[in-house]
Every structure is written in C-alpha cells, then in structure tokens.
C-alpha cells in the first residue's frame, strides 16, 4: 500500500478568492463537455482579517448584505470588526451555488445537504466532492489532482438505510455553474431549488441500487461565509440553513418530506493539516435555524461560533453562545459535545453514521429555552491521520477510474 503520510504543503497560503471578471449566469451550456480550465473559477484562500471592501465578480463595490429573495447579514467588511461572518466572495456563489470551480492540488470543495423526515424516523445526507477529503484514494494519490477524486456520497438513515460513496476519476466529472455531474448521479440548482438525481450502488455489507430524486427548497439564501482559519484556507458557506426537503427514492418507505439544510465547505489544504478535532450542528428553531461550529486547530487555537439564521436569510453571530456540553461517545468512542442551555443535557435521538473517526447523528438539544432536534457531527482528525484507517475506508469507498458519458 502506498505511503499515507501527508507531506507538508509548505507555508499556509494567504492568497479562497478568484480573479475578478467572471460573472455567473443561470445556464447549463457545456455541462457534457470534458472538464477544462475554461470559465472555471480558481479556488484560493483569503485571510479572515482582510478588511477590504467586498466586490462582485465584475468588480463593482457592494454592501455585504442582501441577495434577491434573501435578507441582510450582520457582518461588516471581512472579519476586521470581530464578526466571524463576511460576505461570500471569490467563487461566484453570492446569489446561488456555483459548481464550476477549479480546486488546487491538496484542496477540496464540497456541497452538503441533509434532511430529517417530519416524523423523525428517516434521514438523508448528500455530499458532492471535488477532492474527496475522506477518500483513502485521494490521500494515497498525494492529493495532486482533486478533479481525479470526485464523488456524490449519498447516505440514507432509518429502515432500509444505505451508504454510497464511490471515488471516481476525472472522466466521470462534468461541471457548469448550475450543475455538478459525477458519473450516474448529479446535483443541480434549478428555479431556486437544489435537486439531486441519485443512481448509485451502496457499499458493503448491504449492496443494492440507490436510485431516485432529492429536492431541497430553501426558505431563503444567505449571502455570508465564515473563514475557519485566520489564513482563510478553509471556508464555510452556509447557503440555506433553513429548508424543506422532499425525498423520493425507489425503495419502500423512502418517499417523505421534512426539514433540511444546505451548505458548502472549501479549502486549499487538507483538513488534517490544519485541524485536530471539530464538531458542527444545525438545529431548526421557531424563527429559522441555529448553527454551531467548534474546532481545535492544529496550533492549539480554537474556533467556537454560534450563528442564528432567520427564515429570510439574515445571519447574526451569537455574542455569547450557550456552553459546550458533553454527550455520550459514539459507537467508535469518538468524543462528542454540542451547545445547549445551561443545565440541559443534549442526547442522540437517532444514529446516522458511525466511523472510527467520525459520527453523524440526530441530536436533541435546547437553545434559548426551545427544544429542537437537528443534525450533529463530530470529526476526530487525529484518528483520521492514522495509516491503519485508510485500508478500512477503502472497503466502504471503492475506486472506479473509468467512465463514459453516452
């Protein structure tokens, strides 16, 4: 097996920002063409302390507030005012997602959605990757070509739940501003909705076809992002923390509706190069959603942020987030905590995904006196660095190099 040590990528680059002059339009012309550098926006880092004015893709100076149909965020210019939020920038995704990105070596981009059924019995998550961060094949390749390690990971939770995550090569990738295709599955932005067409085969031990459509309808889109490191090498873009979701898969019981969520993360370095541990949670509330992001960076510094999002897309950083409260460890003994009102003990109400380094689950907590059930994850990147884990992951994440579009 190839060596799994990640060489140091050199000094952290402070240069996620694109060249100006590329402005997105809502069309899918050229989706079926081979991947090329034409019109793709290069992903670059932008420091969190950058306090310059925000510009649109065509260079015009703008305020950091609104998107059509959305709201006005609470951030000023960059993060110079101490606010963790800033206006989304550099990827052409201020007003909607843009899938036409050129991810650098050692980097990644992922678009994530989840949903829980109204009765709480079923859940789903989907992650579309360029540079599949949890793929052992991307690690073993030396992380030289993110576009050669792409996938649309679909997991269903509940009766008949399945897990699919196939690492595919560049021949399987097609990109446009509004559509992201990997082999037989796709994710697209259409008429204000995120639509995922799924056609995958699940991983062992329960091997079967997973086919159907997942549709996410945001109440509004935000216009903000949050750097996770001071250098801006990792960015969280919460597109739509408050959504409706409709799941229609070809399996008994897998047609349902519920509450959903849609975000993205972008980076120019491996997660394990800059973090040792993180937890994240998104919780629906009576007025929208509340998200918490807590991380320990590899230099020992910490990130601890709470953000309130209302139904109109306004985003507001919580000045004093509720305290972190420990939860029971996962089945693989991954440590877990989340935010909760003082004296309240959060608890898992539905298991979703358990791995030696990662846990996703539905968690009940209390925020500002309101009980809520949302999606929580814990990621142990010290464990993930272990070379012993990679062969185990390869069983659940098969590699398929070849693909031909008709």
Short mmCIF file of N, CA and C in Angstrom, two decimals, residues 18-24 41 54-60 62 88-94:
data_model
loop_
_atom_site.label_atom_id
_atom_site.label_comp_id
_atom_site.label_asym_id
_atom_site.label_seq_id
_atom_site.Cartn_x
_atom_site.Cartn_y
_atom_site.Cartn_z
N UNK A 18 -11.11 34.47 -6.30
CA UNK A 18 -10.89 34.31 -7.72
C UNK A 18 -10.48 35.63 -8.34
N UNK A 19 -9.97 35.53 -9.58
CA UNK A 19 -9.75 36.73 -10.34
C UNK A 19 -11.11 37.35 -10.66
N UNK A 20 -11.19 38.66 -10.63
CA UNK A 20 -12.45 39.30 -10.99
C UNK A 20 -12.64 39.23 -12.49
N UNK A 21 -13.90 39.47 -12.89
CA UNK A 21 -14.20 39.48 -14.32
C UNK A 21 -14.96 38.27 -14.77
N UNK A 22 -15.25 37.29 -13.90
CA UNK A 22 -16.04 36.13 -14.27
C UNK A 22 -17.34 36.20 -13.50
N UNK A 23 -18.43 36.41 -14.20
CA UNK A 23 -19.72 36.53 -13.53
C UNK A 23 -20.62 35.42 -14.00
N UNK A 24 -21.28 34.74 -13.03
CA UNK A 24 -22.09 33.58 -13.35
C UNK A 24 -23.43 33.96 -13.97
N UNK A 41 -13.72 28.85 -11.99
CA UNK A 41 -13.18 29.83 -11.06
C UNK A 41 -12.14 29.16 -10.18
N UNK A 54 -15.89 44.61 -0.19
CA UNK A 54 -16.27 43.42 -0.94
C UNK A 54 -16.64 43.83 -2.35
N UNK A 55 -16.25 43.01 -3.30
CA UNK A 55 -16.57 43.31 -4.68
C UNK A 55 -17.35 42.17 -5.29
N UNK A 56 -18.19 42.50 -6.26
CA UNK A 56 -18.85 41.48 -7.05
C UNK A 56 -17.86 40.91 -8.04
N UNK A 57 -18.30 39.86 -8.75
CA UNK A 57 -17.40 39.22 -9.70
C UNK A 57 -17.00 40.14 -10.83
N UNK A 58 -17.83 41.15 -11.14
CA UNK A 58 -17.45 42.05 -12.23
C UNK A 58 -16.72 43.29 -11.72
N UNK A 59 -16.36 43.29 -10.41
CA UNK A 59 -15.53 44.35 -9.88
C UNK A 59 -16.27 45.49 -9.22
N UNK A 60 -17.61 45.49 -9.25
CA UNK A 60 -18.35 46.59 -8.64
C UNK A 60 -18.35 46.48 -7.12
N UNK A 62 -19.82 46.57 -3.47
CA UNK A 62 -21.15 46.32 -2.94
C UNK A 62 -21.14 46.34 -1.43
N UNK A 88 -20.00 36.45 1.23
CA UNK A 88 -19.46 35.38 0.38
C UNK A 88 -18.74 36.00 -0.80
N UNK A 89 -17.59 35.43 -1.15
CA UNK A 89 -16.74 36.08 -2.15
C UNK A 89 -15.89 35.06 -2.90
N UNK A 90 -15.50 35.45 -4.10
CA UNK A 90 -14.42 34.76 -4.79
C UNK A 90 -14.78 33.51 -5.56
N UNK A 91 -16.02 32.99 -5.41
CA UNK A 91 -16.37 31.75 -6.09
C UNK A 91 -17.59 31.92 -7.00
N UNK A 92 -18.11 33.15 -7.11
CA UNK A 92 -19.31 33.37 -7.91
C UNK A 92 -20.55 32.79 -7.28
N UNK A 93 -20.57 32.63 -5.94
CA UNK A 93 -21.72 32.00 -5.29
C UNK A 93 -22.41 32.90 -4.28
N UNK A 94 -22.34 34.21 -4.49
CA UNK A 94 -23.02 35.13 -3.59
C UNK A 94 -24.53 34.96 -3.66
#
